[in-house]
Tab-separated table of C-alpha atoms in Angstrom:
chain	number	residue	atom	x	y	z
A	266	UNK	CA	55.488	7.349	-0.067
A	267	UNK	CA	52.605	6.624	-2.562
A	268	UNK	CA	49.201	7.247	-1.000
A	269	UNK	CA	46.146	4.972	-1.552
A	270	UNK	CA	42.885	6.486	-2.440
A	271	UNK	CA	41.297	4.335	0.285
A	272	UNK	CA	43.550	5.491	3.265
A	273	UNK	CA	43.593	9.332	3.816
A	274	UNK	CA	47.186	10.234	5.352
A	275	UNK	CA	46.592	13.754	6.855
A	276	UNK	CA	44.633	14.851	9.806
A	277	UNK	CA	42.872	17.565	7.667
A	278	UNK	CA	41.520	14.980	5.208
A	279	UNK	CA	40.754	12.657	7.990
A	280	UNK	CA	38.687	15.466	9.676
A	281	UNK	CA	36.895	16.262	6.381
A	282	UNK	CA	35.973	12.488	6.083
A	283	UNK	CA	34.713	12.406	9.675
A	284	UNK	CA	32.755	15.684	9.288
A	285	UNK	CA	31.135	14.575	6.031
A	286	UNK	CA	30.173	11.147	7.303
A	287	UNK	CA	27.517	12.913	9.519
A	288	UNK	CA	25.657	13.526	6.370
A	289	UNK	CA	26.777	11.107	3.954
A	290	UNK	CA	27.276	7.252	4.086
A	291	UNK	CA	28.090	4.277	1.829
A	292	UNK	CA	25.388	2.130	0.567
A	293	UNK	CA	24.363	-0.947	2.715
A	294	UNK	CA	25.798	-4.311	1.693
A	295	UNK	CA	23.822	-6.096	-0.972
A	296	UNK	CA	21.716	-9.215	0.146
A	297	UNK	CA	22.769	-12.329	-1.856
A	298	UNK	CA	19.469	-13.983	-3.088
A	299	UNK	CA	18.688	-16.758	-5.686
A	300	UNK	CA	18.254	-15.584	-9.407
A	301	UNK	CA	14.488	-16.650	-9.430
A	302	UNK	CA	13.624	-14.327	-6.492
A	303	UNK	CA	13.874	-11.185	-8.537
A	304	UNK	CA	14.605	-12.079	-12.305
A	305	UNK	CA	13.287	-14.153	-15.110
A	306	UNK	CA	14.812	-15.066	-18.425
A	307	UNK	CA	13.681	-12.915	-21.402
A	308	UNK	CA	15.119	-14.573	-24.603
A	309	UNK	CA	17.240	-17.700	-25.592
A	310	UNK	CA	16.233	-19.461	-22.346
A	311	UNK	CA	18.418	-22.356	-23.193
A	312	UNK	CA	21.433	-20.088	-23.073
A	313	UNK	CA	21.131	-19.485	-19.484
A	314	UNK	CA	22.783	-22.079	-17.283
A	315	UNK	CA	21.737	-22.552	-13.563
A	316	UNK	CA	24.298	-23.625	-10.921
A	317	UNK	CA	24.769	-23.747	-7.214
A	318	UNK	CA	20.857	-24.525	-6.780
A	319	UNK	CA	19.967	-21.379	-8.815
A	320	UNK	CA	22.002	-18.923	-6.728
A	321	UNK	CA	24.545	-18.536	-9.670
A	322	UNK	CA	23.805	-18.430	-13.436
A	323	UNK	CA	25.691	-18.234	-16.558
A	324	UNK	CA	24.959	-16.391	-19.730
A	325	UNK	CA	26.265	-17.989	-22.865
A	326	UNK	CA	26.788	-16.390	-26.311
A	327	UNK	CA	27.449	-18.465	-29.458
A	328	UNK	CA	27.394	-17.645	-33.115
A	329	UNK	CA	23.512	-18.269	-33.066
A	330	UNK	CA	22.357	-16.083	-30.120
A	331	UNK	CA	23.145	-14.317	-27.013
A	332	UNK	CA	20.762	-14.197	-23.943
A	333	UNK	CA	19.318	-12.016	-21.259
A	334	UNK	CA	17.110	-11.682	-18.271
A	335	UNK	CA	14.986	-8.816	-16.645
A	336	UNK	CA	13.526	-7.981	-13.136
A	337	UNK	CA	10.011	-9.270	-12.320
A	338	UNK	CA	9.124	-5.891	-11.020
A	339	UNK	CA	9.570	-2.219	-12.082
A	340	UNK	CA	11.123	0.195	-9.564
A	341	UNK	CA	11.070	3.947	-8.947
A	342	UNK	CA	14.360	4.540	-7.043
A	343	UNK	CA	16.386	1.967	-5.118
A	344	UNK	CA	19.808	0.176	-4.717
A	345	UNK	CA	20.488	-2.517	-7.296
A	346	UNK	CA	23.492	-4.778	-7.385
A	347	UNK	CA	24.827	-7.808	-9.186
A	348	UNK	CA	28.110	-9.749	-8.841
A	349	UNK	CA	29.560	-10.438	-12.333
A	350	UNK	CA	32.367	-12.483	-13.716
A	351	UNK	CA	33.126	-11.224	-17.280
A	352	UNK	CA	33.820	-13.225	-20.316
A	353	UNK	CA	37.526	-14.435	-20.114
A	354	UNK	CA	40.092	-14.632	-22.859
A	355	UNK	CA	39.371	-13.059	-26.255
A	356	UNK	CA	36.106	-11.386	-25.748
A	357	UNK	CA	36.347	-8.799	-28.477
A	358	UNK	CA	32.992	-7.854	-30.029
A	359	UNK	CA	30.948	-8.937	-27.098
A	360	UNK	CA	29.094	-6.753	-24.709
A	361	UNK	CA	27.829	-7.665	-21.172
A	362	UNK	CA	25.315	-5.271	-20.159
A	363	UNK	CA	23.607	-4.508	-16.773
A	364	UNK	CA	21.167	-1.593	-16.900
A	365	UNK	CA	17.774	-0.120	-15.727
A	366	UNK	CA	15.229	1.121	-18.357
A	367	UNK	CA	11.781	2.416	-18.351
A	368	UNK	CA	9.139	1.172	-21.069
A	369	UNK	CA	8.212	4.093	-23.287
A	370	UNK	CA	9.554	6.069	-26.173
A	371	UNK	CA	10.813	9.013	-24.104
A	372	UNK	CA	12.513	6.483	-21.848
A	373	UNK	CA	14.992	6.772	-18.871
A	374	UNK	CA	17.916	4.501	-18.694
A	375	UNK	CA	20.883	3.968	-16.511
A	376	UNK	CA	23.742	1.746	-18.157
A	377	UNK	CA	26.808	-0.473	-17.327
A	378	UNK	CA	28.194	-1.892	-20.484
A	379	UNK	CA	31.365	-3.994	-20.440
A	380	UNK	CA	33.015	-3.998	-23.740
A	381	UNK	CA	35.150	-7.058	-24.588
A	382	UNK	CA	38.629	-6.890	-26.014
A	383	UNK	CA	41.282	-9.013	-27.549
A	384	UNK	CA	43.222	-11.435	-25.078
A	385	UNK	CA	45.634	-9.372	-23.058
A	386	UNK	CA	43.860	-6.146	-23.632
A	387	UNK	CA	41.682	-4.434	-20.936
A	388	UNK	CA	37.948	-4.423	-20.706
A	389	UNK	CA	36.271	-1.118	-21.115
A	390	UNK	CA	33.402	-0.131	-18.894
A	391	UNK	CA	31.205	2.248	-20.423
A	392	UNK	CA	28.456	4.011	-18.526
A	393	UNK	CA	25.530	6.073	-19.714
A	394	UNK	CA	22.329	7.986	-18.426
A	395	UNK	CA	19.281	8.575	-20.691
A	396	UNK	CA	16.492	11.053	-19.528
A	397	UNK	CA	13.391	11.781	-21.446
A	398	UNK	CA	14.834	9.645	-24.338
A	399	UNK	CA	18.099	11.511	-24.462
A	400	UNK	CA	21.395	9.772	-23.848
A	401	UNK	CA	24.697	10.610	-25.390
A	402	UNK	CA	26.273	10.988	-21.831
A	403	UNK	CA	28.930	8.159	-22.302
A	404	UNK	CA	31.848	7.795	-19.994
A	405	UNK	CA	34.500	5.036	-20.401
A	406	UNK	CA	36.933	3.781	-17.934
A	407	UNK	CA	39.490	0.853	-17.400
A	408	UNK	CA	39.041	-1.061	-14.320
A	409	UNK	CA	41.874	-1.374	-11.839
A	410	UNK	CA	41.584	-5.215	-11.852
A	411	UNK	CA	40.913	-8.219	-14.175
A	412	UNK	CA	37.108	-8.514	-14.176
A	413	UNK	CA	37.442	-11.954	-15.683
A	414	UNK	CA	39.295	-13.529	-12.798
A	415	UNK	CA	36.683	-13.206	-9.942
A	416	UNK	CA	33.251	-11.790	-9.103
A	417	UNK	CA	32.988	-8.119	-8.542
A	418	UNK	CA	30.064	-6.045	-7.543
A	419	UNK	CA	28.385	-3.572	-9.784
A	420	UNK	CA	25.713	-1.334	-8.232
A	421	UNK	CA	23.427	1.598	-8.813
A	422	UNK	CA	22.019	3.771	-6.216
A	423	UNK	CA	19.168	5.968	-7.462
A	424	UNK	CA	17.099	8.429	-5.480
A	425	UNK	CA	15.584	11.624	-6.072
A	426	UNK	CA	18.889	13.499	-5.533
A	427	UNK	CA	21.458	11.484	-7.486
A	428	UNK	CA	22.453	8.403	-9.362
A	429	UNK	CA	25.564	6.901	-8.324
A	430	UNK	CA	27.499	3.969	-10.178
A	431	UNK	CA	29.538	1.827	-7.843
A	432	UNK	CA	32.308	-0.877	-8.796
A	433	UNK	CA	32.634	-2.797	-5.430
A	434	UNK	CA	32.680	0.122	-3.005
A	435	UNK	CA	34.250	2.702	-5.344
A	436	UNK	CA	32.049	5.363	-6.904
A	437	UNK	CA	32.896	5.648	-10.564
A	438	UNK	CA	30.296	8.010	-11.678
A	439	UNK	CA	27.685	10.420	-10.143
A	440	UNK	CA	24.660	12.015	-12.128
A	441	UNK	CA	23.061	14.645	-9.940
A	442	UNK	CA	19.472	15.858	-10.089
A	443	UNK	CA	19.998	19.177	-11.925
A	444	UNK	CA	16.430	20.051	-12.997
A	445	UNK	CA	17.249	23.602	-11.735
A	446	UNK	CA	19.724	23.712	-14.642
A	447	UNK	CA	17.125	22.495	-17.187
A	448	UNK	CA	18.604	18.918	-17.211
A	449	UNK	CA	16.099	16.213	-17.019
A	450	UNK	CA	16.377	13.643	-14.176
A	451	UNK	CA	14.809	10.259	-13.854
A	452	UNK	CA	12.217	10.514	-11.236
A	453	UNK	CA	8.755	9.596	-12.526
A	454	UNK	CA	9.126	6.661	-14.767
A	455	UNK	CA	9.701	3.170	-13.062
A	456	UNK	CA	12.384	1.035	-14.412
A	457	UNK	CA	13.062	-2.628	-14.829
A	458	UNK	CA	16.591	-4.125	-14.409
A	459	UNK	CA	17.941	-5.915	-17.329
A	460	UNK	CA	21.108	-7.868	-18.151
A	461	UNK	CA	22.332	-9.446	-21.312
A	462	UNK	CA	25.248	-10.936	-23.218
A	463	UNK	CA	25.316	-10.279	-26.971
A	464	UNK	CA	27.316	-9.811	-30.159
A	465	UNK	CA	28.012	-6.053	-30.838
A	466	UNK	CA	31.183	-6.382	-33.065
A	467	UNK	CA	29.876	-3.580	-35.307
A	468	UNK	CA	30.747	-1.094	-32.653
A	469	UNK	CA	32.035	-2.594	-29.240
A	470	UNK	CA	35.697	-3.023	-29.800
A	471	UNK	CA	37.718	-0.341	-31.315
A	472	UNK	CA	34.688	1.141	-32.944
A	473	UNK	CA	34.069	-2.131	-34.847
A	474	UNK	CA	37.483	-2.757	-36.327
A	475	UNK	CA	37.851	-5.851	-34.070
A	476	UNK	CA	35.413	-8.600	-34.848
A	477	UNK	CA	34.220	-11.496	-32.796
A	478	UNK	CA	36.448	-14.596	-33.105
A	479	UNK	CA	33.601	-17.299	-33.226
A	480	UNK	CA	36.253	-19.907	-32.945
A	481	UNK	CA	36.500	-18.894	-29.318
A	482	UNK	CA	32.874	-19.439	-28.563
A	483	UNK	CA	30.913	-20.125	-26.456
A	484	UNK	CA	31.590	-16.961	-24.543
A	485	UNK	CA	30.390	-17.105	-20.931
A	486	UNK	CA	29.621	-14.454	-18.292
A	487	UNK	CA	28.885	-15.515	-14.773
A	488	UNK	CA	26.532	-13.966	-12.355
A	489	UNK	CA	25.410	-14.019	-8.747
A	490	UNK	CA	23.789	-11.739	-6.015
A	491	UNK	CA	20.806	-10.391	-7.759
A	492	UNK	CA	20.099	-7.782	-5.125
A	493	UNK	CA	17.154	-5.483	-5.363
A	494	UNK	CA	16.173	-3.043	-2.782
A	495	UNK	CA	13.834	-0.609	-4.538
A	496	UNK	CA	10.400	0.969	-4.439
A	497	UNK	CA	8.377	-1.420	-6.503
A	498	UNK	CA	5.762	0.276	-8.591
A	499	UNK	CA	3.570	-0.177	-11.502
A	500	UNK	CA	4.945	0.912	-14.943
A	501	UNK	CA	2.451	3.900	-14.955
A	502	UNK	CA	3.192	5.019	-11.295
A	503	UNK	CA	4.599	8.763	-11.039
A	504	UNK	CA	5.859	8.600	-7.474
A	505	UNK	CA	7.100	6.111	-4.851
A	506	UNK	CA	4.669	5.404	-2.054
A	507	UNK	CA	7.463	5.004	0.515
A	508	UNK	CA	9.037	8.240	-0.510
A	509	UNK	CA	11.529	9.186	2.360
A	510	UNK	CA	11.142	6.121	4.283
A	511	UNK	CA	13.917	3.660	2.764
A	512	UNK	CA	17.449	3.675	3.758
A	513	UNK	CA	18.657	4.738	0.286
A	514	UNK	CA	16.135	7.737	0.355
A	515	UNK	CA	17.632	9.299	3.644
A	516	UNK	CA	19.640	12.543	3.930
A	517	UNK	CA	23.004	10.715	4.130
A	518	UNK	CA	22.395	9.419	0.585
A	519	UNK	CA	21.771	12.811	-1.074
A	520	UNK	CA	25.542	13.210	-1.724
A	521	UNK	CA	28.866	11.331	-1.497
A	522	UNK	CA	31.152	11.834	1.654
A	523	UNK	CA	34.682	13.081	1.347
A	524	UNK	CA	36.293	9.773	1.017
A	525	UNK	CA	33.786	8.808	-1.750
A	526	UNK	CA	34.572	11.915	-3.671
A	527	UNK	CA	38.359	11.219	-3.240
A	528	UNK	CA	37.848	7.672	-4.655
A	529	UNK	CA	35.801	9.199	-7.627
A	530	UNK	CA	38.543	11.626	-8.290
A	531	UNK	CA	41.006	8.756	-8.321
A	532	UNK	CA	39.073	6.940	-10.934
A	533	UNK	CA	38.766	10.106	-12.915
A	534	UNK	CA	42.520	10.816	-12.980
A	535	UNK	CA	43.843	7.228	-13.282
A	536	UNK	CA	41.195	5.284	-15.277
A	537	UNK	CA	38.929	7.433	-17.312
A	538	UNK	CA	39.617	7.227	-21.123
A	539	UNK	CA	36.699	9.114	-22.353
A	540	UNK	CA	34.172	11.619	-20.873
A	541	UNK	CA	31.521	13.386	-22.845
A	542	UNK	CA	32.015	16.448	-20.650
A	543	UNK	CA	35.492	17.017	-22.100
A	544	UNK	CA	34.726	16.147	-25.628
A	545	UNK	CA	34.639	19.569	-27.302
A	546	UNK	CA	34.623	18.229	-30.878
A	547	UNK	CA	31.173	16.679	-30.026
A	548	UNK	CA	29.765	19.102	-27.668
A	549	UNK	CA	31.193	22.582	-28.141
A	550	UNK	CA	29.550	23.902	-25.103
A	551	UNK	CA	29.721	21.658	-22.002
A	552	UNK	CA	26.643	20.099	-20.658
A	553	UNK	CA	25.390	21.986	-17.550
A	554	UNK	CA	25.569	18.950	-15.227
A	555	UNK	CA	29.091	18.300	-15.809
A	556	UNK	CA	30.495	20.590	-13.077
A	557	UNK	CA	27.967	19.703	-10.497
A	558	UNK	CA	28.755	15.980	-11.158
A	559	UNK	CA	32.365	16.731	-10.656
A	560	UNK	CA	33.024	15.402	-14.139
A	561	UNK	CA	35.615	18.221	-14.911
């Protein structure tokens, strides 16, 4: 019998899950709010289409321009989520991005980037974490569903202990606070949340070999949800004034539980196509955070 990553089948594993649930928990459900509550357009305003009374929007990319938006506030830790339905059909060369970023040269950044592909070929989801201006921590996965057919939730949980990337309820990546290993961690630079749809056919699909087919334009990505539950702070703030008081800042969110780690392992084994931790040609010495993040 084939087992699902979502249904433990042994008493031992069930015991582990129940035991760890005492100290770990899944994030709370995102709260659906209109676009304008938390976000504003940033460029090519006429390429953002509002629907359902402003609860839903579409980003439109044509041969002239893409478009994007950003959060009204800046945040130092929190839980951030959007429901996205990606560009359908031949999306090669396009990138749909959802990310957090601070506002200076040695910036911190937490990235979801959805790399388009030719019709019939799967999207690639690339994640990355920048700390103190240093990135180069790319991981790439295929998704276990068609992200163009329906809305799916993409979320970031960020606190002083870890950053967790979620697709729906499934953790696909963890970046632990490894300051004790001399690895920088985003903890003192508030970030805004951004999203955009743009042409990146110089690198996005097969390293730039596949170009955007403008005869298929316009390309449209659909959004809803726009959930933000974070510690809002000025861009110059160095700490969260509600530290330790928010749900995402409690002990049960300092780590994943056993079931979440099992799901993460499932993504690692079945869907990961690139992991910087395993790239010895690029990094002869493995980055110190990789083992703690369970990336190897």
